[in-house]
Short mmCIF file of N, CA and C and ligand atoms in Angstrom, two decimals:
data_model
loop_
_atom_site.label_atom_id
_atom_site.label_comp_id
_atom_site.label_asym_id
_atom_site.label_seq_id
_atom_site.Cartn_x
_atom_site.Cartn_y
_atom_site.Cartn_z
N MET Z 1 -1.83 34.80 -33.67
CA MET Z 1 -0.96 34.86 -32.50
C MET Z 1 -1.36 36.06 -31.66
N SER Z 2 -1.51 35.85 -30.35
CA SER Z 2 -1.85 36.99 -29.50
C SER Z 2 -0.67 37.32 -28.60
N GLY Z 3 -0.77 38.47 -27.92
CA GLY Z 3 0.30 38.87 -27.01
C GLY Z 3 0.16 38.21 -25.65
N ALA Z 4 -0.92 37.45 -25.43
CA ALA Z 4 -1.12 36.80 -24.14
C ALA Z 4 0.03 35.82 -23.88
N GLY Z 5 0.51 35.81 -22.63
CA GLY Z 5 1.59 34.88 -22.30
C GLY Z 5 2.97 35.47 -22.45
N ALA Z 6 3.05 36.74 -22.85
CA ALA Z 6 4.37 37.37 -23.03
C ALA Z 6 5.03 37.55 -21.66
N PRO Z 7 6.34 37.28 -21.58
CA PRO Z 7 7.04 37.43 -20.30
C PRO Z 7 7.28 38.90 -19.97
N THR Z 8 7.50 39.18 -18.70
CA THR Z 8 7.97 40.52 -18.31
C THR Z 8 9.49 40.45 -18.22
N ILE Z 9 10.14 41.22 -19.08
CA ILE Z 9 11.61 41.16 -19.14
C ILE Z 9 12.15 42.55 -18.83
N THR Z 10 13.07 42.62 -17.87
CA THR Z 10 13.66 43.93 -17.54
C THR Z 10 15.18 43.82 -17.52
N PRO Z 11 15.78 43.66 -18.70
CA PRO Z 11 17.24 43.47 -18.77
C PRO Z 11 18.00 44.77 -18.45
N ASP Z 12 19.22 44.59 -17.96
CA ASP Z 12 20.10 45.75 -17.76
C ASP Z 12 21.05 45.81 -18.95
N GLY Z 13 20.90 46.82 -19.78
CA GLY Z 13 21.71 46.92 -21.00
C GLY Z 13 22.89 47.87 -20.87
N THR Z 14 23.30 48.16 -19.66
CA THR Z 14 24.42 49.09 -19.45
C THR Z 14 25.64 48.64 -20.26
N GLY Z 15 26.19 49.55 -21.04
CA GLY Z 15 27.41 49.27 -21.79
C GLY Z 15 27.18 48.60 -23.14
N LEU Z 16 25.97 48.16 -23.42
CA LEU Z 16 25.71 47.50 -24.71
C LEU Z 16 25.56 48.52 -25.83
N ARG Z 17 26.01 48.10 -27.05
CA ARG Z 17 25.87 48.94 -28.25
C ARG Z 17 24.71 48.38 -29.09
N ILE Z 18 23.69 49.18 -29.23
CA ILE Z 18 22.47 48.72 -29.88
C ILE Z 18 22.18 49.55 -31.13
N THR Z 19 21.87 48.88 -32.22
CA THR Z 19 21.43 49.59 -33.43
C THR Z 19 19.96 49.30 -33.68
N VAL Z 20 19.20 50.36 -33.80
CA VAL Z 20 17.77 50.26 -34.13
C VAL Z 20 17.61 50.60 -35.60
N ILE Z 21 16.99 49.69 -36.34
CA ILE Z 21 16.76 49.91 -37.77
C ILE Z 21 15.25 49.98 -37.99
N ALA Z 22 14.78 51.06 -38.55
CA ALA Z 22 13.33 51.23 -38.71
C ALA Z 22 12.98 51.50 -40.16
N ALA Z 23 11.98 50.79 -40.65
CA ALA Z 23 11.44 51.05 -41.99
C ALA Z 23 10.59 52.32 -41.94
N GLN Z 24 10.20 52.80 -43.11
CA GLN Z 24 9.52 54.10 -43.15
C GLN Z 24 8.04 54.02 -43.54
N TRP Z 25 7.54 52.83 -43.78
CA TRP Z 25 6.13 52.71 -44.15
C TRP Z 25 5.24 52.88 -42.90
N HIS Z 26 4.04 53.45 -43.11
CA HIS Z 26 3.01 53.58 -42.08
C HIS Z 26 3.53 54.40 -40.89
N THR Z 27 3.73 55.68 -41.17
CA THR Z 27 4.46 56.59 -40.29
C THR Z 27 3.95 56.63 -38.85
N GLU Z 28 2.64 56.78 -38.69
CA GLU Z 28 2.13 56.96 -37.31
C GLU Z 28 2.38 55.74 -36.45
N ILE Z 29 2.13 54.57 -37.04
CA ILE Z 29 2.34 53.33 -36.27
C ILE Z 29 3.84 53.16 -36.01
N MET Z 30 4.65 53.44 -37.02
CA MET Z 30 6.11 53.34 -36.84
C MET Z 30 6.61 54.31 -35.78
N ASP Z 31 6.07 55.52 -35.73
CA ASP Z 31 6.48 56.46 -34.69
C ASP Z 31 6.20 55.88 -33.30
N GLY Z 32 5.09 55.15 -33.19
CA GLY Z 32 4.78 54.50 -31.91
C GLY Z 32 5.81 53.44 -31.58
N LEU Z 33 6.15 52.62 -32.56
CA LEU Z 33 7.16 51.56 -32.31
C LEU Z 33 8.49 52.17 -31.90
N LEU Z 34 8.88 53.23 -32.62
CA LEU Z 34 10.16 53.89 -32.31
C LEU Z 34 10.15 54.48 -30.90
N GLY Z 35 9.02 55.09 -30.54
CA GLY Z 35 8.91 55.66 -29.20
C GLY Z 35 9.05 54.58 -28.13
N GLY Z 36 8.40 53.46 -28.36
CA GLY Z 36 8.49 52.36 -27.39
C GLY Z 36 9.90 51.82 -27.30
N ALA Z 37 10.57 51.70 -28.45
CA ALA Z 37 11.95 51.20 -28.45
C ALA Z 37 12.86 52.16 -27.69
N ARG Z 38 12.68 53.45 -27.93
CA ARG Z 38 13.53 54.44 -27.23
C ARG Z 38 13.28 54.41 -25.73
N ARG Z 39 12.02 54.30 -25.33
CA ARG Z 39 11.72 54.24 -23.89
C ARG Z 39 12.35 53.01 -23.25
N ALA Z 40 12.26 51.87 -23.95
CA ALA Z 40 12.80 50.63 -23.38
C ALA Z 40 14.33 50.69 -23.29
N LEU Z 41 14.97 51.31 -24.28
CA LEU Z 41 16.43 51.45 -24.24
C LEU Z 41 16.85 52.33 -23.06
N ALA Z 42 16.11 53.42 -22.85
CA ALA Z 42 16.44 54.30 -21.72
C ALA Z 42 16.21 53.57 -20.40
N ALA Z 43 15.11 52.83 -20.31
CA ALA Z 43 14.80 52.11 -19.06
C ALA Z 43 15.86 51.06 -18.76
N ALA Z 44 16.50 50.53 -19.81
CA ALA Z 44 17.52 49.49 -19.64
C ALA Z 44 18.92 50.09 -19.52
N HIS Z 45 18.99 51.42 -19.44
CA HIS Z 45 20.27 52.12 -19.27
C HIS Z 45 21.22 51.95 -20.45
N VAL Z 46 20.66 51.84 -21.66
CA VAL Z 46 21.50 51.73 -22.86
C VAL Z 46 21.79 53.14 -23.37
N SER Z 47 23.07 53.48 -23.43
CA SER Z 47 23.42 54.83 -23.90
C SER Z 47 24.08 54.82 -25.28
N HIS Z 48 24.59 53.65 -25.71
CA HIS Z 48 25.21 53.56 -27.04
C HIS Z 48 24.15 53.10 -28.04
N VAL Z 49 23.43 54.05 -28.60
CA VAL Z 49 22.33 53.71 -29.52
C VAL Z 49 22.56 54.37 -30.87
N LYS Z 50 22.48 53.57 -31.95
CA LYS Z 50 22.46 54.13 -33.30
C LYS Z 50 21.08 53.85 -33.87
N GLU Z 51 20.55 54.82 -34.56
CA GLU Z 51 19.22 54.64 -35.17
C GLU Z 51 19.35 54.92 -36.65
N ILE Z 52 18.95 53.99 -37.50
CA ILE Z 52 18.97 54.27 -38.93
C ILE Z 52 17.62 53.92 -39.55
N ARG Z 53 17.32 54.54 -40.67
CA ARG Z 53 16.05 54.28 -41.36
C ARG Z 53 16.34 53.63 -42.71
N VAL Z 54 15.49 52.68 -43.08
CA VAL Z 54 15.53 52.09 -44.42
C VAL Z 54 14.15 52.30 -45.05
N PRO Z 55 14.04 52.16 -46.37
CA PRO Z 55 12.73 52.46 -47.00
C PRO Z 55 11.59 51.57 -46.49
N GLY Z 56 11.76 50.25 -46.65
CA GLY Z 56 10.67 49.35 -46.26
C GLY Z 56 11.19 48.16 -45.48
N SER Z 57 10.28 47.31 -45.04
CA SER Z 57 10.67 46.15 -44.22
C SER Z 57 11.53 45.17 -45.01
N PHE Z 58 11.36 45.16 -46.32
CA PHE Z 58 12.18 44.28 -47.15
C PHE Z 58 13.67 44.61 -46.99
N GLU Z 59 13.98 45.87 -46.70
CA GLU Z 59 15.38 46.32 -46.58
C GLU Z 59 15.95 46.11 -45.17
N LEU Z 60 15.14 45.66 -44.23
CA LEU Z 60 15.64 45.50 -42.85
C LEU Z 60 16.81 44.50 -42.74
N PRO Z 61 16.72 43.32 -43.38
CA PRO Z 61 17.79 42.33 -43.18
C PRO Z 61 19.17 42.80 -43.62
N VAL Z 62 19.27 43.46 -44.76
CA VAL Z 62 20.61 43.85 -45.23
C VAL Z 62 21.20 44.90 -44.28
N ALA Z 63 20.36 45.78 -43.77
CA ALA Z 63 20.86 46.78 -42.82
C ALA Z 63 21.22 46.11 -41.49
N ALA Z 64 20.44 45.13 -41.09
CA ALA Z 64 20.75 44.41 -39.84
C ALA Z 64 22.08 43.68 -39.96
N ALA Z 65 22.32 43.09 -41.13
CA ALA Z 65 23.58 42.38 -41.35
C ALA Z 65 24.76 43.34 -41.22
N ARG Z 66 24.63 44.52 -41.84
CA ARG Z 66 25.72 45.50 -41.79
C ARG Z 66 25.94 45.98 -40.36
N ALA Z 67 24.86 46.21 -39.63
CA ALA Z 67 24.98 46.68 -38.24
C ALA Z 67 25.68 45.62 -37.38
N ALA Z 68 25.31 44.37 -37.59
CA ALA Z 68 25.93 43.28 -36.81
C ALA Z 68 27.42 43.20 -37.13
N GLU Z 69 27.75 43.29 -38.42
CA GLU Z 69 29.15 43.21 -38.82
C GLU Z 69 29.95 44.42 -38.35
N ALA Z 70 29.26 45.54 -38.15
CA ALA Z 70 29.93 46.78 -37.72
C ALA Z 70 30.13 46.83 -36.21
N GLY Z 71 29.68 45.80 -35.48
CA GLY Z 71 30.01 45.74 -34.06
C GLY Z 71 28.87 45.95 -33.09
N ALA Z 72 27.65 46.03 -33.57
CA ALA Z 72 26.53 46.15 -32.63
C ALA Z 72 26.45 44.89 -31.76
N ASP Z 73 26.12 45.05 -30.48
CA ASP Z 73 25.89 43.88 -29.62
C ASP Z 73 24.53 43.26 -29.91
N ALA Z 74 23.60 44.08 -30.35
CA ALA Z 74 22.27 43.59 -30.76
C ALA Z 74 21.66 44.59 -31.73
N VAL Z 75 20.77 44.08 -32.54
CA VAL Z 75 20.05 44.91 -33.51
C VAL Z 75 18.56 44.80 -33.19
N VAL Z 76 17.87 45.91 -33.34
CA VAL Z 76 16.41 45.89 -33.18
C VAL Z 76 15.80 46.34 -34.51
N ALA Z 77 15.02 45.47 -35.12
CA ALA Z 77 14.43 45.77 -36.43
C ALA Z 77 12.95 46.10 -36.26
N LEU Z 78 12.56 47.26 -36.76
CA LEU Z 78 11.17 47.72 -36.62
C LEU Z 78 10.54 47.91 -38.00
N GLY Z 79 9.38 47.36 -38.20
CA GLY Z 79 8.68 47.52 -39.47
C GLY Z 79 7.19 47.39 -39.25
N VAL Z 80 6.43 47.91 -40.20
CA VAL Z 80 4.97 47.77 -40.18
C VAL Z 80 4.55 47.32 -41.56
N VAL Z 81 4.02 46.12 -41.66
CA VAL Z 81 3.55 45.62 -42.96
C VAL Z 81 2.05 45.36 -42.84
N ILE Z 82 1.29 46.02 -43.68
CA ILE Z 82 -0.17 45.88 -43.63
C ILE Z 82 -0.66 45.16 -44.87
N ARG Z 83 -1.47 44.13 -44.66
CA ARG Z 83 -1.95 43.30 -45.77
C ARG Z 83 -2.75 44.14 -46.77
N GLY Z 84 -2.47 43.94 -48.01
CA GLY Z 84 -3.23 44.62 -49.06
C GLY Z 84 -3.98 43.59 -49.88
N GLY Z 85 -4.31 43.95 -51.08
CA GLY Z 85 -5.11 43.05 -51.90
C GLY Z 85 -4.30 42.11 -52.76
N THR Z 86 -2.97 42.16 -52.64
CA THR Z 86 -2.11 41.32 -53.49
C THR Z 86 -1.20 40.46 -52.61
N PRO Z 87 -0.54 39.47 -53.21
CA PRO Z 87 0.36 38.60 -52.42
C PRO Z 87 1.63 39.31 -51.94
N HIS Z 88 1.78 40.59 -52.28
CA HIS Z 88 2.99 41.32 -51.90
C HIS Z 88 3.26 41.21 -50.39
N PHE Z 89 2.18 41.27 -49.60
CA PHE Z 89 2.29 41.20 -48.13
C PHE Z 89 3.09 39.97 -47.72
N GLU Z 90 2.73 38.82 -48.27
CA GLU Z 90 3.41 37.58 -47.89
C GLU Z 90 4.90 37.64 -48.24
N TYR Z 91 5.20 38.19 -49.42
CA TYR Z 91 6.60 38.22 -49.85
C TYR Z 91 7.43 39.14 -48.95
N VAL Z 92 6.88 40.32 -48.63
CA VAL Z 92 7.64 41.26 -47.78
C VAL Z 92 7.80 40.67 -46.37
N CYS Z 93 6.72 40.11 -45.83
CA CYS Z 93 6.80 39.52 -44.47
C CYS Z 93 7.80 38.38 -44.44
N GLN Z 94 7.74 37.53 -45.44
CA GLN Z 94 8.63 36.37 -45.46
C GLN Z 94 10.09 36.80 -45.61
N ALA Z 95 10.32 37.77 -46.49
CA ALA Z 95 11.70 38.23 -46.70
C ALA Z 95 12.25 38.85 -45.41
N ALA Z 96 11.43 39.65 -44.74
CA ALA Z 96 11.90 40.30 -43.50
C ALA Z 96 12.16 39.25 -42.42
N THR Z 97 11.22 38.33 -42.26
CA THR Z 97 11.34 37.34 -41.19
C THR Z 97 12.52 36.40 -41.42
N LEU Z 98 12.57 35.82 -42.62
CA LEU Z 98 13.68 34.88 -42.90
C LEU Z 98 15.01 35.61 -42.92
N GLY Z 99 15.02 36.81 -43.49
CA GLY Z 99 16.27 37.58 -43.59
C GLY Z 99 16.81 37.93 -42.21
N LEU Z 100 15.95 38.40 -41.33
CA LEU Z 100 16.40 38.78 -39.99
C LEU Z 100 16.84 37.55 -39.18
N THR Z 101 16.14 36.46 -39.36
CA THR Z 101 16.54 35.22 -38.68
C THR Z 101 17.92 34.78 -39.15
N GLU Z 102 18.12 34.85 -40.45
CA GLU Z 102 19.41 34.44 -41.02
C GLU Z 102 20.54 35.30 -40.48
N VAL Z 103 20.29 36.60 -40.38
CA VAL Z 103 21.33 37.50 -39.86
C VAL Z 103 21.69 37.13 -38.42
N ALA Z 104 20.68 36.91 -37.60
CA ALA Z 104 20.95 36.62 -36.19
C ALA Z 104 21.71 35.30 -36.04
N VAL Z 105 21.27 34.28 -36.75
CA VAL Z 105 21.90 32.96 -36.59
C VAL Z 105 23.31 32.96 -37.19
N ARG Z 106 23.47 33.60 -38.35
CA ARG Z 106 24.78 33.60 -39.01
C ARG Z 106 25.81 34.42 -38.25
N THR Z 107 25.40 35.59 -37.73
CA THR Z 107 26.38 36.47 -37.08
C THR Z 107 26.49 36.23 -35.58
N GLY Z 108 25.48 35.59 -34.98
CA GLY Z 108 25.48 35.42 -33.52
C GLY Z 108 25.08 36.70 -32.79
N VAL Z 109 24.65 37.69 -33.54
CA VAL Z 109 24.20 38.95 -32.92
C VAL Z 109 22.67 38.91 -32.84
N PRO Z 110 22.11 38.98 -31.64
CA PRO Z 110 20.65 38.92 -31.51
C PRO Z 110 19.95 40.04 -32.27
N VAL Z 111 18.85 39.69 -32.89
CA VAL Z 111 18.03 40.67 -33.60
C VAL Z 111 16.64 40.68 -32.96
N GLY Z 112 16.25 41.80 -32.38
CA GLY Z 112 14.90 41.93 -31.84
C GLY Z 112 13.93 42.11 -33.00
N PHE Z 113 12.88 41.31 -33.01
CA PHE Z 113 11.95 41.31 -34.14
C PHE Z 113 10.75 42.20 -33.82
N GLY Z 114 10.82 43.43 -34.27
CA GLY Z 114 9.72 44.37 -34.03
C GLY Z 114 9.02 44.71 -35.33
N VAL Z 115 8.72 43.69 -36.10
CA VAL Z 115 8.03 43.90 -37.37
C VAL Z 115 6.57 43.48 -37.20
N LEU Z 116 5.67 44.45 -37.29
CA LEU Z 116 4.24 44.14 -37.20
C LEU Z 116 3.76 43.65 -38.55
N THR Z 117 3.09 42.52 -38.56
CA THR Z 117 2.50 42.01 -39.81
C THR Z 117 1.00 41.87 -39.54
N VAL Z 118 0.25 42.86 -39.99
CA VAL Z 118 -1.14 42.96 -39.57
C VAL Z 118 -2.08 43.03 -40.77
N ASP Z 119 -3.36 42.71 -40.49
CA ASP Z 119 -4.35 42.72 -41.57
C ASP Z 119 -4.83 44.12 -41.89
N HIS Z 120 -4.87 44.99 -40.88
CA HIS Z 120 -5.32 46.36 -41.12
C HIS Z 120 -4.71 47.31 -40.10
N GLU Z 121 -4.84 48.61 -40.38
CA GLU Z 121 -4.20 49.64 -39.55
C GLU Z 121 -4.54 49.52 -38.07
N GLU Z 122 -5.80 49.23 -37.78
CA GLU Z 122 -6.26 49.19 -36.38
C GLU Z 122 -5.42 48.20 -35.56
N GLN Z 123 -5.13 47.05 -36.15
CA GLN Z 123 -4.29 46.06 -35.45
C GLN Z 123 -2.90 46.62 -35.19
N GLY Z 124 -2.42 47.42 -36.13
CA GLY Z 124 -1.10 48.03 -35.95
C GLY Z 124 -1.11 49.04 -34.81
N PHE Z 125 -2.12 49.91 -34.79
CA PHE Z 125 -2.20 50.91 -33.71
C PHE Z 125 -2.31 50.23 -32.34
N ASP Z 126 -2.99 49.11 -32.31
CA ASP Z 126 -3.19 48.39 -31.05
C ASP Z 126 -1.89 47.83 -30.48
N ARG Z 127 -0.88 47.71 -31.32
CA ARG Z 127 0.39 47.09 -30.89
C ARG Z 127 1.55 48.08 -30.89
N ALA Z 128 1.25 49.35 -31.13
CA ALA Z 128 2.30 50.33 -31.44
C ALA Z 128 2.86 51.07 -30.24
N GLY Z 129 2.35 50.79 -29.03
CA GLY Z 129 2.87 51.50 -27.86
C GLY Z 129 2.44 52.95 -27.80
N LEU Z 130 1.35 53.27 -28.49
CA LEU Z 130 0.82 54.63 -28.45
C LEU Z 130 -0.24 54.73 -27.35
N PRO Z 131 -0.62 55.95 -26.95
CA PRO Z 131 -1.72 56.06 -25.98
C PRO Z 131 -2.94 55.31 -26.51
N GLY Z 132 -3.47 54.40 -25.72
CA GLY Z 132 -4.62 53.60 -26.16
C GLY Z 132 -4.24 52.26 -26.75
N SER Z 133 -2.96 52.04 -27.06
CA SER Z 133 -2.54 50.74 -27.58
C SER Z 133 -2.57 49.70 -26.46
N ARG Z 134 -2.88 48.47 -26.81
CA ARG Z 134 -2.84 47.41 -25.81
C ARG Z 134 -1.44 46.85 -25.64
N GLU Z 135 -0.63 46.94 -26.70
CA GLU Z 135 0.71 46.36 -26.64
C GLU Z 135 1.76 47.35 -27.16
N ASP Z 136 3.01 47.06 -26.82
CA ASP Z 136 4.11 47.96 -27.15
C ASP Z 136 5.23 47.11 -27.77
N LYS Z 137 5.07 46.81 -29.05
CA LYS Z 137 5.99 45.84 -29.69
C LYS Z 137 7.39 46.40 -29.93
N GLY Z 138 7.51 47.72 -30.01
CA GLY Z 138 8.85 48.30 -30.13
C GLY Z 138 9.65 48.05 -28.86
N ALA Z 139 9.01 48.28 -27.72
CA ALA Z 139 9.68 48.04 -26.44
C ALA Z 139 9.98 46.55 -26.27
N GLU Z 140 9.02 45.71 -26.64
CA GLU Z 140 9.23 44.25 -26.49
C GLU Z 140 10.42 43.77 -27.31
N ALA Z 141 10.57 44.33 -28.51
CA ALA Z 141 11.69 43.91 -29.36
C ALA Z 141 13.02 44.29 -28.74
N VAL Z 142 13.07 45.48 -28.15
CA VAL Z 142 14.31 45.91 -27.46
C VAL Z 142 14.60 44.98 -26.28
N GLU Z 143 13.59 44.74 -25.45
CA GLU Z 143 13.80 43.91 -24.25
C GLU Z 143 14.26 42.51 -24.64
N ALA Z 144 13.67 41.96 -25.69
CA ALA Z 144 14.06 40.61 -26.13
C ALA Z 144 15.50 40.60 -26.63
N ALA Z 145 15.88 41.62 -27.39
CA ALA Z 145 17.25 41.66 -27.93
C ALA Z 145 18.27 41.77 -26.80
N LEU Z 146 18.01 42.67 -25.84
CA LEU Z 146 18.95 42.84 -24.72
C LEU Z 146 19.04 41.56 -23.89
N ALA Z 147 17.89 40.98 -23.59
CA ALA Z 147 17.88 39.77 -22.77
C ALA Z 147 18.62 38.63 -23.47
N THR Z 148 18.53 38.59 -24.79
CA THR Z 148 19.22 37.51 -25.52
C THR Z 148 20.73 37.73 -25.51
N VAL Z 149 21.18 38.98 -25.62
CA VAL Z 149 22.62 39.25 -25.50
C VAL Z 149 23.12 38.71 -24.16
N LEU Z 150 22.39 39.03 -23.10
CA LEU Z 150 22.83 38.63 -21.76
C LEU Z 150 22.78 37.11 -21.61
N ALA Z 151 21.76 36.49 -22.18
CA ALA Z 151 21.65 35.03 -22.10
C ALA Z 151 22.81 34.36 -22.84
N LEU Z 152 23.14 34.87 -24.02
CA LEU Z 152 24.24 34.27 -24.79
C LEU Z 152 25.57 34.44 -24.06
N ARG Z 153 25.72 35.57 -23.38
CA ARG Z 153 26.98 35.81 -22.65
C ARG Z 153 27.16 34.84 -21.48
N SER Z 154 26.07 34.29 -21.01
CA SER Z 154 26.19 33.39 -19.85
C SER Z 154 26.53 31.96 -20.26
N LEU Z 155 26.60 31.71 -21.56
CA LEU Z 155 26.88 30.34 -22.02
C LEU Z 155 28.37 30.01 -21.87
C1 DLZ C 1 6.02 47.61 -51.52
C2 DLZ C 1 5.60 47.61 -50.09
C3 DLZ C 1 4.26 47.42 -49.74
C4 DLZ C 1 3.19 47.19 -50.76
N1 DLZ C 1 3.86 47.45 -48.47
C5 DLZ C 1 4.78 47.65 -47.49
C6 DLZ C 1 4.39 47.67 -46.12
O1 DLZ C 1 3.21 47.56 -45.75
N2 DLZ C 1 5.37 47.84 -45.20
C7 DLZ C 1 6.70 47.97 -45.52
O2 DLZ C 1 7.53 48.09 -44.61
N3 DLZ C 1 7.09 47.96 -46.82
C8 DLZ C 1 6.17 47.82 -47.80
N4 DLZ C 1 6.55 47.82 -49.11
C9 DLZ C 1 7.96 48.18 -49.45
C10 DLZ C 1 8.97 47.03 -49.41
O3 DLZ C 1 9.30 46.68 -48.08
C11 DLZ C 1 10.26 47.50 -50.12
O4 DLZ C 1 10.72 48.69 -49.51
C12 DLZ C 1 10.04 47.76 -51.60
O5 DLZ C 1 9.54 46.61 -52.23
C13 DLZ C 1 11.37 48.20 -52.32
O6 DLZ C 1 12.38 47.20 -52.17
#
């Protein structure tokens, strides 16, 4: 999957309560994702922001569920999973993806999916919103979450 074809989304998040949940693996790439998420929240005028850290991407869904139940209007989940030599990669990616989907659908609270699932570090840096990165997946996850809140409100 490439980033080609991604929409330009500039939602106004004034008054929204957003919780950002970030895993702690692969610090430099994660710092890039967090920076992008913070920039996008500021650009969207979101001032009610909670940020929490969990150990790994496997722990993102349970924290997202708690944040949704605690009243967040949207949750943004950030993780970096890099393929290794064992099937662990598939299990962590699948648990994070299915878990976050389940939280969003069950609670009705949008979850921005900012979990990078990459073959090697270089692919992660390229998507991390750092100087020299081609993409900014932390910012994209925020914009998607905010835009989905607004879309659901219009129903
Ligand atoms: C165990 C593990 C491995 C091998 N790799 C990653 C990774 O690349 N990215 C990530 O976010 N987490 C990883 N983890 C940790 C799991 O997500 C989880 O935290 C542990 O299995 C403990 O539940």
